[in-house]
PDB file of C-alpha atoms in Angstrom:
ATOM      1  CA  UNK A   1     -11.868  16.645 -16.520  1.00  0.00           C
ATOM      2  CA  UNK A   2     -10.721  14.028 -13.438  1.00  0.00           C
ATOM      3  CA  UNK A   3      -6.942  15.439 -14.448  1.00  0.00           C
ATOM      4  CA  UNK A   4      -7.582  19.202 -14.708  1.00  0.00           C
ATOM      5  CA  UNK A   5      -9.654  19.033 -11.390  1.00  0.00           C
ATOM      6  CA  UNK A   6      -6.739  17.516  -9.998  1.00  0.00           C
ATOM      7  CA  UNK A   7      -4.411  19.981 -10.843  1.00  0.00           C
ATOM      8  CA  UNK A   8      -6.563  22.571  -9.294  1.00  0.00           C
ATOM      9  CA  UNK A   9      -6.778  20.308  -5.815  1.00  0.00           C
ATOM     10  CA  UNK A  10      -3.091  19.822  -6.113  1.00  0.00           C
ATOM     11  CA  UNK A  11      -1.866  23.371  -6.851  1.00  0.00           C
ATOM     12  CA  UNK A  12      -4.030  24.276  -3.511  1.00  0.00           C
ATOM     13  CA  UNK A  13      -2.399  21.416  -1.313  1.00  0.00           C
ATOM     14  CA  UNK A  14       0.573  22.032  -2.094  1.00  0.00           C
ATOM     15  CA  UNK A  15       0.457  25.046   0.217  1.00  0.00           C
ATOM     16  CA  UNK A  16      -1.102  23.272   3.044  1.00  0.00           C
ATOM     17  CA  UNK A  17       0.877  22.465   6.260  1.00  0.00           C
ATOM     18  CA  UNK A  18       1.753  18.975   7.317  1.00  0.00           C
ATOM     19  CA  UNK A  19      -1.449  17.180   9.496  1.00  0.00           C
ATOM     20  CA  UNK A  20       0.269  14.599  11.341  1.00  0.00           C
ATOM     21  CA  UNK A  21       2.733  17.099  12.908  1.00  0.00           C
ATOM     22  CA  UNK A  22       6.036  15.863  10.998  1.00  0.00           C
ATOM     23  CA  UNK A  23       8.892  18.468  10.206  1.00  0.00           C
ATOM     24  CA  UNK A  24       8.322  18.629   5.958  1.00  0.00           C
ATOM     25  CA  UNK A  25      11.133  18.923   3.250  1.00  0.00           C
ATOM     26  CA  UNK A  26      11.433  21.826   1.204  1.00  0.00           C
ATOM     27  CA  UNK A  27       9.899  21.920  -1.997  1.00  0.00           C
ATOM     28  CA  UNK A  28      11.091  19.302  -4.842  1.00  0.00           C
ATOM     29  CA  UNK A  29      12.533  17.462  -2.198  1.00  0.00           C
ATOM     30  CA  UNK A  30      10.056  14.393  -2.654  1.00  0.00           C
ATOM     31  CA  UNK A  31      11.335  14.190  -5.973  1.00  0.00           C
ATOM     32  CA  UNK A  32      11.771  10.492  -6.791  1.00  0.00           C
ATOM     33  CA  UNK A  33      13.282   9.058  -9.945  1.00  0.00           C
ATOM     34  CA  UNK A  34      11.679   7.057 -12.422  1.00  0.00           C
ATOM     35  CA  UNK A  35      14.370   4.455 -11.778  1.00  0.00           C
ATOM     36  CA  UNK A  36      13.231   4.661  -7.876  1.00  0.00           C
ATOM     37  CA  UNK A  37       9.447   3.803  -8.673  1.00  0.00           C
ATOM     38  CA  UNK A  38      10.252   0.942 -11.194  1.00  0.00           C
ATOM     39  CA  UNK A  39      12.033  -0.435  -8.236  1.00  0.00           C
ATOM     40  CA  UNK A  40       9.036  -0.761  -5.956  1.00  0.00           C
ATOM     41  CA  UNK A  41       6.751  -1.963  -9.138  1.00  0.00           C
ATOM     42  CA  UNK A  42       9.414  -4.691  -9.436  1.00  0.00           C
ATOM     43  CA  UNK A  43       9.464  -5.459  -5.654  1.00  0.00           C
ATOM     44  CA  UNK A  44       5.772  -5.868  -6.516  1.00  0.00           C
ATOM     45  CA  UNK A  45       5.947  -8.229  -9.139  1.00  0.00           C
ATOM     46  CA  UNK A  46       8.707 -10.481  -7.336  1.00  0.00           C
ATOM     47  CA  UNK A  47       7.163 -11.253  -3.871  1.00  0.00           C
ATOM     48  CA  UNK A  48       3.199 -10.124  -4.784  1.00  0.00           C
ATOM     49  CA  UNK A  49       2.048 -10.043  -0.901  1.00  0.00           C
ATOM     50  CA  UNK A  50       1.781  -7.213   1.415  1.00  0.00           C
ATOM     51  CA  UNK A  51       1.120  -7.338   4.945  1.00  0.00           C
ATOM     52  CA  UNK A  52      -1.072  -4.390   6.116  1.00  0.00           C
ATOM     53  CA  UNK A  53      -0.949  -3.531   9.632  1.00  0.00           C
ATOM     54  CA  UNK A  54      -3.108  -1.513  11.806  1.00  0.00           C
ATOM     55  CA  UNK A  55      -3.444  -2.055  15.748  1.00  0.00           C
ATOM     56  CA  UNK A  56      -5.013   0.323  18.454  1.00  0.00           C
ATOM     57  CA  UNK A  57      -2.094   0.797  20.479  1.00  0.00           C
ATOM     58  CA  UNK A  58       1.072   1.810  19.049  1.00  0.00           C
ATOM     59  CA  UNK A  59       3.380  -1.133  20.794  1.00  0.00           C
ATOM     60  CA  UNK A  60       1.470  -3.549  19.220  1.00  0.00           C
ATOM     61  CA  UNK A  61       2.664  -2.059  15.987  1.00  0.00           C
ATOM     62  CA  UNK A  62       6.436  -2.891  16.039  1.00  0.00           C
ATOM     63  CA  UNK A  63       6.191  -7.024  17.222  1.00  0.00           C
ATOM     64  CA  UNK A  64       3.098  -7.973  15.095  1.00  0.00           C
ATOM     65  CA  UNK A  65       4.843  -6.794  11.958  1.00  0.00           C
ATOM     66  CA  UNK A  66       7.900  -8.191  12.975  1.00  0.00           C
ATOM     67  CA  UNK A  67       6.210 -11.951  13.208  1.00  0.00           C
ATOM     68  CA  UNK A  68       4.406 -10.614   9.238  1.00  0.00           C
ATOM     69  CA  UNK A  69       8.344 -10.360   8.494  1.00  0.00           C
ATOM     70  CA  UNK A  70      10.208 -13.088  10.207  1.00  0.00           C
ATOM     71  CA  UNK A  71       6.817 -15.206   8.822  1.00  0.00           C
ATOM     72  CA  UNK A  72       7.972 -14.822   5.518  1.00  0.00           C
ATOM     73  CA  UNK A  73       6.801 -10.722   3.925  1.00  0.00           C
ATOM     74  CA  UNK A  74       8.651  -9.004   2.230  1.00  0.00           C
ATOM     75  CA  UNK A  75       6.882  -5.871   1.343  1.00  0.00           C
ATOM     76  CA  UNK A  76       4.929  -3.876   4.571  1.00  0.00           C
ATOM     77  CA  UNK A  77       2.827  -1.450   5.035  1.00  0.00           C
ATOM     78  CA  UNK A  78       1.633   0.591   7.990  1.00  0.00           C
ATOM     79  CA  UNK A  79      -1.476   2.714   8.319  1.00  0.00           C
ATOM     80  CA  UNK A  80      -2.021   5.990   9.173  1.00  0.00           C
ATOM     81  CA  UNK A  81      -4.167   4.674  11.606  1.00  0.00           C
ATOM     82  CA  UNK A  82      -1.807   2.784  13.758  1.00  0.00           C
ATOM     83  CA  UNK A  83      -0.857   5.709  16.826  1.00  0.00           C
ATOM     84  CA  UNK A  84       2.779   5.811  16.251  1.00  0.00           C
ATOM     85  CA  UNK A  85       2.458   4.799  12.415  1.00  0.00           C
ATOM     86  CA  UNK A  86       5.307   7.271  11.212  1.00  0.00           C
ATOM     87  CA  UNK A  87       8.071   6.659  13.736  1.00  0.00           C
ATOM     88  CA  UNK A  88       7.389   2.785  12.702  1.00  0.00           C
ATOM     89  CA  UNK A  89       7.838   3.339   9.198  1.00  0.00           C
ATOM     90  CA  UNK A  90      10.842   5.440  10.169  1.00  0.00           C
ATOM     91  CA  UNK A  91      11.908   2.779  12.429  1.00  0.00           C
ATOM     92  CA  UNK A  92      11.391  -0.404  10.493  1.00  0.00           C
ATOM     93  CA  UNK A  93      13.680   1.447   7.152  1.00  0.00           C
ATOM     94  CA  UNK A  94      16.113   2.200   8.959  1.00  0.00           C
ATOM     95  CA  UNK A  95      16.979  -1.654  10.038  1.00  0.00           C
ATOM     96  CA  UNK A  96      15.571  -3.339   7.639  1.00  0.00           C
ATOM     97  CA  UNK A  97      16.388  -0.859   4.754  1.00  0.00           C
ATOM     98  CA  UNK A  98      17.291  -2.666   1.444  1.00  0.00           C
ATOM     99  CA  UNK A  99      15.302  -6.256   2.716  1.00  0.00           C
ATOM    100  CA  UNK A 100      12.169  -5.329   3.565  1.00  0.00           C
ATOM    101  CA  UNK A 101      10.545  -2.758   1.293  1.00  0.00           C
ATOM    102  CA  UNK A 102       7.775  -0.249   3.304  1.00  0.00           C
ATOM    103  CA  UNK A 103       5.066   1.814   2.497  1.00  0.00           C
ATOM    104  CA  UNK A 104       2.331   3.416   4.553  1.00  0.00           C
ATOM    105  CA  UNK A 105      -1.477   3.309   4.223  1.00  0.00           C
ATOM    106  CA  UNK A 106      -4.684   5.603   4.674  1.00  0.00           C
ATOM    107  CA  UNK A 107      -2.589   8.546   2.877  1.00  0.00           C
ATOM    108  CA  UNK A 108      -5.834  10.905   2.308  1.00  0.00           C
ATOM    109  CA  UNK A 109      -4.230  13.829   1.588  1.00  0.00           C
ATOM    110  CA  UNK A 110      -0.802  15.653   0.175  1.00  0.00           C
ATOM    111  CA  UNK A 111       0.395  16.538   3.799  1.00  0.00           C
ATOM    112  CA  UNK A 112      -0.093  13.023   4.426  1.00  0.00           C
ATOM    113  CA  UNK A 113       2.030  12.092   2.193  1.00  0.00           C
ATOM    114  CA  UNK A 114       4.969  14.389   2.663  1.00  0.00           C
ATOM    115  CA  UNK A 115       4.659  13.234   6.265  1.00  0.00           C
ATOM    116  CA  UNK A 116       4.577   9.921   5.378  1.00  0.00           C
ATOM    117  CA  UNK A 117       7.925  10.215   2.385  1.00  0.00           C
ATOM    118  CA  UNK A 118       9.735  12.067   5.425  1.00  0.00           C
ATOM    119  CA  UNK A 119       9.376   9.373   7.764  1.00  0.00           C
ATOM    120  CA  UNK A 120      11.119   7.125   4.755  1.00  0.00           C
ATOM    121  CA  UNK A 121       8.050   5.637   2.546  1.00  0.00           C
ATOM    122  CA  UNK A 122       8.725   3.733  -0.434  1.00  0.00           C
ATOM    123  CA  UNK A 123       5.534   3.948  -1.696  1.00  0.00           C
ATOM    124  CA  UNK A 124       2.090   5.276  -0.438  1.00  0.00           C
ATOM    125  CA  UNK A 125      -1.457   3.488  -0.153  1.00  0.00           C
ATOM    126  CA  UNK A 126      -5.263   5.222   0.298  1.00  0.00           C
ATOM    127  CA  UNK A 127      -8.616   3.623   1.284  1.00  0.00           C
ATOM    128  CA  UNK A 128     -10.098   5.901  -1.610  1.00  0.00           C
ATOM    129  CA  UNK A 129      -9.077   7.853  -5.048  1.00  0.00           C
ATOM    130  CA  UNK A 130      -8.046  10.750  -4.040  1.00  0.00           C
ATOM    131  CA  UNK A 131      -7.154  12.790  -7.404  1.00  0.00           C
ATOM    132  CA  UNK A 132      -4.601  15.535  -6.114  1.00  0.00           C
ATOM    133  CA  UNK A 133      -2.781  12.936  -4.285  1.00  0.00           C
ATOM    134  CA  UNK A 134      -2.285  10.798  -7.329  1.00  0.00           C
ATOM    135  CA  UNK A 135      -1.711  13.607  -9.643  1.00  0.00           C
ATOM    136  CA  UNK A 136       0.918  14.675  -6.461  1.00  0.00           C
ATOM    137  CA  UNK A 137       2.607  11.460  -6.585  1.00  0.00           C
ATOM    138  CA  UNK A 138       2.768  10.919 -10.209  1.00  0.00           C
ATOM    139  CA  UNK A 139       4.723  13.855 -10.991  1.00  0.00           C
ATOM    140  CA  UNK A 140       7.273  12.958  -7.758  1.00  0.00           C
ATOM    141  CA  UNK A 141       7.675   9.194  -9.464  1.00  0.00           C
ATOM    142  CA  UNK A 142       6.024   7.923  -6.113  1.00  0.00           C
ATOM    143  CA  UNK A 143       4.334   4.898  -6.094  1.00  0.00           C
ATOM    144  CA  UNK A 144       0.401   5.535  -5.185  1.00  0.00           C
ATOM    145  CA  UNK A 145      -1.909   2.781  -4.647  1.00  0.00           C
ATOM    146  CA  UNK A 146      -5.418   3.985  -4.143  1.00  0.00           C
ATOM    147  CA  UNK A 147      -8.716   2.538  -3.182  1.00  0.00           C
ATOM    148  CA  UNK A 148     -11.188   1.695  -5.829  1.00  0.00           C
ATOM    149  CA  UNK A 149     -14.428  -0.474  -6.152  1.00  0.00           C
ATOM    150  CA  UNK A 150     -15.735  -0.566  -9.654  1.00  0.00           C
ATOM    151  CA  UNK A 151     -13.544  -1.230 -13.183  1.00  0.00           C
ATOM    152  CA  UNK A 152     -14.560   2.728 -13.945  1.00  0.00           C
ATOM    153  CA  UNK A 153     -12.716   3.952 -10.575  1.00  0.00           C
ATOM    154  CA  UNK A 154      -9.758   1.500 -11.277  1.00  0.00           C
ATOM    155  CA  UNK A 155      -9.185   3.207 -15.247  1.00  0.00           C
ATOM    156  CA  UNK A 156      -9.691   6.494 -13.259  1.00  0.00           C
ATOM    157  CA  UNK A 157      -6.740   6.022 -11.134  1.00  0.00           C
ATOM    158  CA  UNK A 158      -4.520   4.717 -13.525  1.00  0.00           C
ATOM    159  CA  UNK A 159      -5.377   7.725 -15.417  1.00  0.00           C
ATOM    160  CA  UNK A 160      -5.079   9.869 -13.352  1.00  0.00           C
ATOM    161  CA  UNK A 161      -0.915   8.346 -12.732  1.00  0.00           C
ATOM    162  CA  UNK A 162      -1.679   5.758 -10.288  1.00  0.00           C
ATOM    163  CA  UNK A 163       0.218   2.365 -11.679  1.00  0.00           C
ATOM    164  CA  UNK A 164      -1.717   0.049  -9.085  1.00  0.00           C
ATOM    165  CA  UNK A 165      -5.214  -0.230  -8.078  1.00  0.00           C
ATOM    166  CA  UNK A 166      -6.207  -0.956  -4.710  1.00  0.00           C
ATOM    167  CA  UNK A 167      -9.605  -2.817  -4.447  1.00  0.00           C
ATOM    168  CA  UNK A 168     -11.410  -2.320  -1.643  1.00  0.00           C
ATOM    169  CA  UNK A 169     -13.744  -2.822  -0.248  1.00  0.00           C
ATOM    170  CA  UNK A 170     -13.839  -6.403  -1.181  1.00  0.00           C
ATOM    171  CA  UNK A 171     -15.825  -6.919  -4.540  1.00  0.00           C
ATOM    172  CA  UNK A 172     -18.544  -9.183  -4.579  1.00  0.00           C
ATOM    173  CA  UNK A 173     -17.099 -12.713  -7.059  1.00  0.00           C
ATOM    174  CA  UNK A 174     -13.539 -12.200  -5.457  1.00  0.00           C
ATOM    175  CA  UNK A 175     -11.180 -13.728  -7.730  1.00  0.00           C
ATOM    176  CA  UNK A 176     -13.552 -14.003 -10.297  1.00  0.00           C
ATOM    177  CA  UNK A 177     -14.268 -10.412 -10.134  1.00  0.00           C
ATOM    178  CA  UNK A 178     -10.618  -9.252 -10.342  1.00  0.00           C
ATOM    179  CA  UNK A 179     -10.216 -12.107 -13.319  1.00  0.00           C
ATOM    180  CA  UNK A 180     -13.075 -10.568 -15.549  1.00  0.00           C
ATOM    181  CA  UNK A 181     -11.763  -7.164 -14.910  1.00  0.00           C
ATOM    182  CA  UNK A 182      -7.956  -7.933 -15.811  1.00  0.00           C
ATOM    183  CA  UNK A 183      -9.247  -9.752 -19.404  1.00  0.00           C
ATOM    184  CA  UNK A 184     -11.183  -6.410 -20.309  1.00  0.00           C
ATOM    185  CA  UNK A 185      -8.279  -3.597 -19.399  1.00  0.00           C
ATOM    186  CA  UNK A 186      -4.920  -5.437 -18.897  1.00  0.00           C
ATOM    187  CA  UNK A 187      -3.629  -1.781 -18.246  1.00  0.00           C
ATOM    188  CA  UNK A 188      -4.578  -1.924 -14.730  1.00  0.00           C
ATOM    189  CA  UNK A 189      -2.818  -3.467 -11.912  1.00  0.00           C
ATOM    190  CA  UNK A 190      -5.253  -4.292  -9.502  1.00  0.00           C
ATOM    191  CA  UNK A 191      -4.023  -4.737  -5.725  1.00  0.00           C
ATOM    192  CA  UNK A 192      -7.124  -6.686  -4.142  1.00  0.00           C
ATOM    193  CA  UNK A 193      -6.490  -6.411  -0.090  1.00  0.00           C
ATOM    194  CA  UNK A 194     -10.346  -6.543   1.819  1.00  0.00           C
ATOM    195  CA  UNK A 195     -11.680 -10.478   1.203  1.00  0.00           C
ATOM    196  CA  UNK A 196      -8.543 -11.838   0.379  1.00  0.00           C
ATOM    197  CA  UNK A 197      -7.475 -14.509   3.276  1.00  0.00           C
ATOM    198  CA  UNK A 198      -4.751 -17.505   3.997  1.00  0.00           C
ATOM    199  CA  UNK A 199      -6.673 -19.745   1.661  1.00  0.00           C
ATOM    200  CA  UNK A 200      -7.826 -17.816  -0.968  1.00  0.00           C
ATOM    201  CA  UNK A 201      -4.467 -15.286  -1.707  1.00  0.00           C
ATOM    202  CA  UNK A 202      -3.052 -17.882  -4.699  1.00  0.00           C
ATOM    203  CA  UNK A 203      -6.618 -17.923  -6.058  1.00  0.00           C
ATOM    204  CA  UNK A 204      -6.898 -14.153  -6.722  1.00  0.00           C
ATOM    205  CA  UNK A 205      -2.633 -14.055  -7.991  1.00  0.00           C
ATOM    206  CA  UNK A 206      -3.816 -16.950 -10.422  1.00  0.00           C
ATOM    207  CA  UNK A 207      -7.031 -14.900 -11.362  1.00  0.00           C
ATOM    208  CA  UNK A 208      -4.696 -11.590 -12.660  1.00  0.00           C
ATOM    209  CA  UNK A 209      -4.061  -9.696  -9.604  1.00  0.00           C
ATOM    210  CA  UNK A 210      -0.643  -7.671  -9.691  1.00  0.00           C
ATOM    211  CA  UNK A 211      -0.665  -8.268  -6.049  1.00  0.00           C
ATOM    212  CA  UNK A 212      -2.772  -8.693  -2.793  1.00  0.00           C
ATOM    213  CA  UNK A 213      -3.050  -7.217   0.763  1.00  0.00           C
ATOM    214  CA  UNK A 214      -3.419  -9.316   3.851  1.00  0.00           C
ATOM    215  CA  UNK A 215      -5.042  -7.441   6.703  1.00  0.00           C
ATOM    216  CA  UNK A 216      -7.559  -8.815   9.393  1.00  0.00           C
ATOM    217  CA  UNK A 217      -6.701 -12.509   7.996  1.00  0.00           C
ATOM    218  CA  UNK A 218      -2.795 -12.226   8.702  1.00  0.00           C
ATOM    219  CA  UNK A 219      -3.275  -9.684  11.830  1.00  0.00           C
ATOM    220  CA  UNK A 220      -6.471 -11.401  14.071  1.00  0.00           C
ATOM    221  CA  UNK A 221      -7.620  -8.642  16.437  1.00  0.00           C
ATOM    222  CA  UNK A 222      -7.811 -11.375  19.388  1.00  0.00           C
ATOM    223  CA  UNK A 223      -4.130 -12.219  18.794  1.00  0.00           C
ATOM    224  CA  UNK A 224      -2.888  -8.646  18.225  1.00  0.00           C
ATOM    225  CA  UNK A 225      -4.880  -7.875  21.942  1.00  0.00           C
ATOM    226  CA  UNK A 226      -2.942 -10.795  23.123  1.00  0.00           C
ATOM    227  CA  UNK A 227       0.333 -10.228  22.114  1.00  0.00           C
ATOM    228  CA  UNK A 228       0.192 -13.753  20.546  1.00  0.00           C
ATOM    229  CA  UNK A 229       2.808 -13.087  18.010  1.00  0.00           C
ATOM    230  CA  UNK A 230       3.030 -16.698  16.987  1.00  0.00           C
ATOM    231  CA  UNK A 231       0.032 -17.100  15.749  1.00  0.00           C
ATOM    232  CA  UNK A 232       0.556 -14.231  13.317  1.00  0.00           C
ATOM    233  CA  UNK A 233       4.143 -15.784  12.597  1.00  0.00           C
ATOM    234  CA  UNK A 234       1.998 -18.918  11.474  1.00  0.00           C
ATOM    235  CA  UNK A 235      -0.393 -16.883   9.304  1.00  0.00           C
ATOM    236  CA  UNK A 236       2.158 -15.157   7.503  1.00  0.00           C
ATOM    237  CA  UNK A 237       3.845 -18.543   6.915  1.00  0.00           C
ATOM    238  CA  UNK A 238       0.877 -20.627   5.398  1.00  0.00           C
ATOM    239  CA  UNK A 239      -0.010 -16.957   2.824  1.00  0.00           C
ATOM    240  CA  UNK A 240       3.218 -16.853   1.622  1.00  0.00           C
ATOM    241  CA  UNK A 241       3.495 -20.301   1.011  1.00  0.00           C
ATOM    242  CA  UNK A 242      -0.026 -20.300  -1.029  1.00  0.00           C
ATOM    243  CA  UNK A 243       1.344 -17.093  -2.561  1.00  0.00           C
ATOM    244  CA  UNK A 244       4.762 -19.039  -3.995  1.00  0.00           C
ATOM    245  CA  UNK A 245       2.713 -22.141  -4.928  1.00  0.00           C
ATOM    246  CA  UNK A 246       0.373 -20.077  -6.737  1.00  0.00           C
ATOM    247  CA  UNK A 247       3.228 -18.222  -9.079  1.00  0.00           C
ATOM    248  CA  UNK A 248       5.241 -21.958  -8.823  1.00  0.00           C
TER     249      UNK A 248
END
């Protein structure tokens, strides 16, 4: 049922005009190869953290993921959200293309996501499931990572094609949660990003997450509105060191 409504969503978006403005390819151009999306699920695997940026003002965007990098990320990802978010994405592949792997958040629809593959995506994220986007992505070999909240959403997405499972919001048990859930359907992938912080990122990566998803924790609000790009140069250093100690 979830699939075949799906395929009615996604056979009427794929008509639909681009929302954020951005010149689309023409059709079949977003195909991907398999080999392409193992890639990113192997990036995945290797370096487990992903810094997820969004800041009010779009020249925020560029330096606070920059300290994320030079702190120690390897895998980004800007949102939707972030004025500007597209030409960053764009920006930060082109020099940093082949080091740094990028993706791009809050997709919430297919024109979203052809915007967000033309400005150079590697692999897409959503605050929700979304089934026509999935479906969408699954048949282009794109890496999807959706928003779920409950074990029956996660099984849904990877149903429905997506091979990681965002959780958010954060689950009540944390690391516990995402432990009990990984023992009962080791399918799933499970990409916890809302509760997990400096301290606790090596607890949920020893509990059975795939990966994690620093936001507020890496990216303060106070320091972004400051410009204070050490202090998110710091943050990213002490994660990623609990990340490697936890997969030591």
């Amino acid at each position: 049922m979830l699939f075949r409504s799906a395929m009615s969503a996604l056979r009427r978006a794929l008509a639909m005009p681009s929302s954020r403005g951005m010149k689309t390819l023409a059709s079949g151009a977003y195909k991907k190869t398999p080999e392409s999306a193992q890639k990113v699920m192997d990036t995945f695997a290797k370096y487990k953290a992903c810094a997820v940026l969004r800041t009010p003002k779009a020249e925020q965007c560029a330096p606070a993921m920059q300290a994320a990098i030079d702190g120690g990320f390897d895998i980004v990802e800007f949102t939707l959200t972030t004025p500007g978010c597209l030409d960053q994405v764009a920006n930060f592949r082109k020099k940093l293309d082949g080091k740094v792997m990028v993706g791009c958040g809050t997709v919430m629809d297919i024109p979203d996501a052809k915007a967000a593959m033309d400005a150079g995506a590697e692999f897409l994220v959503a605050p929700c499931l979304v089934p026509e986007v999935v479906t969408w992505c699954a048949l282009n070999n794109i890496v999807i990572i959706p928003g779920c909240q409950t074990p029956s959403e996660a099984y849904e997405a990877y149903r429905a094609g997506a091979p990681v499972q965002k959780i958010f919001p954060g689950v009540a048990g944390g690391a516990a949660w995402v432990k009990a859930v990984s023992a009962a359907m080791p399918m799933l992938k499970l990409n916890p990003t809302s509760g997990v912080d400096l301290d606790n990122a090596g607890d949920f990566l020893k509990n059975g997450a795939n990966s994690i998803g620093l936001v507020a924790p890496l990216f303060p609000a106070d320091a972004v509105a400051a410009g204070n790009w050490d202090v998110i140069n710091a943050n990213a250093v002490k994660v990623i060191g609990n990340v490697k100690a936890a997969l030591a």
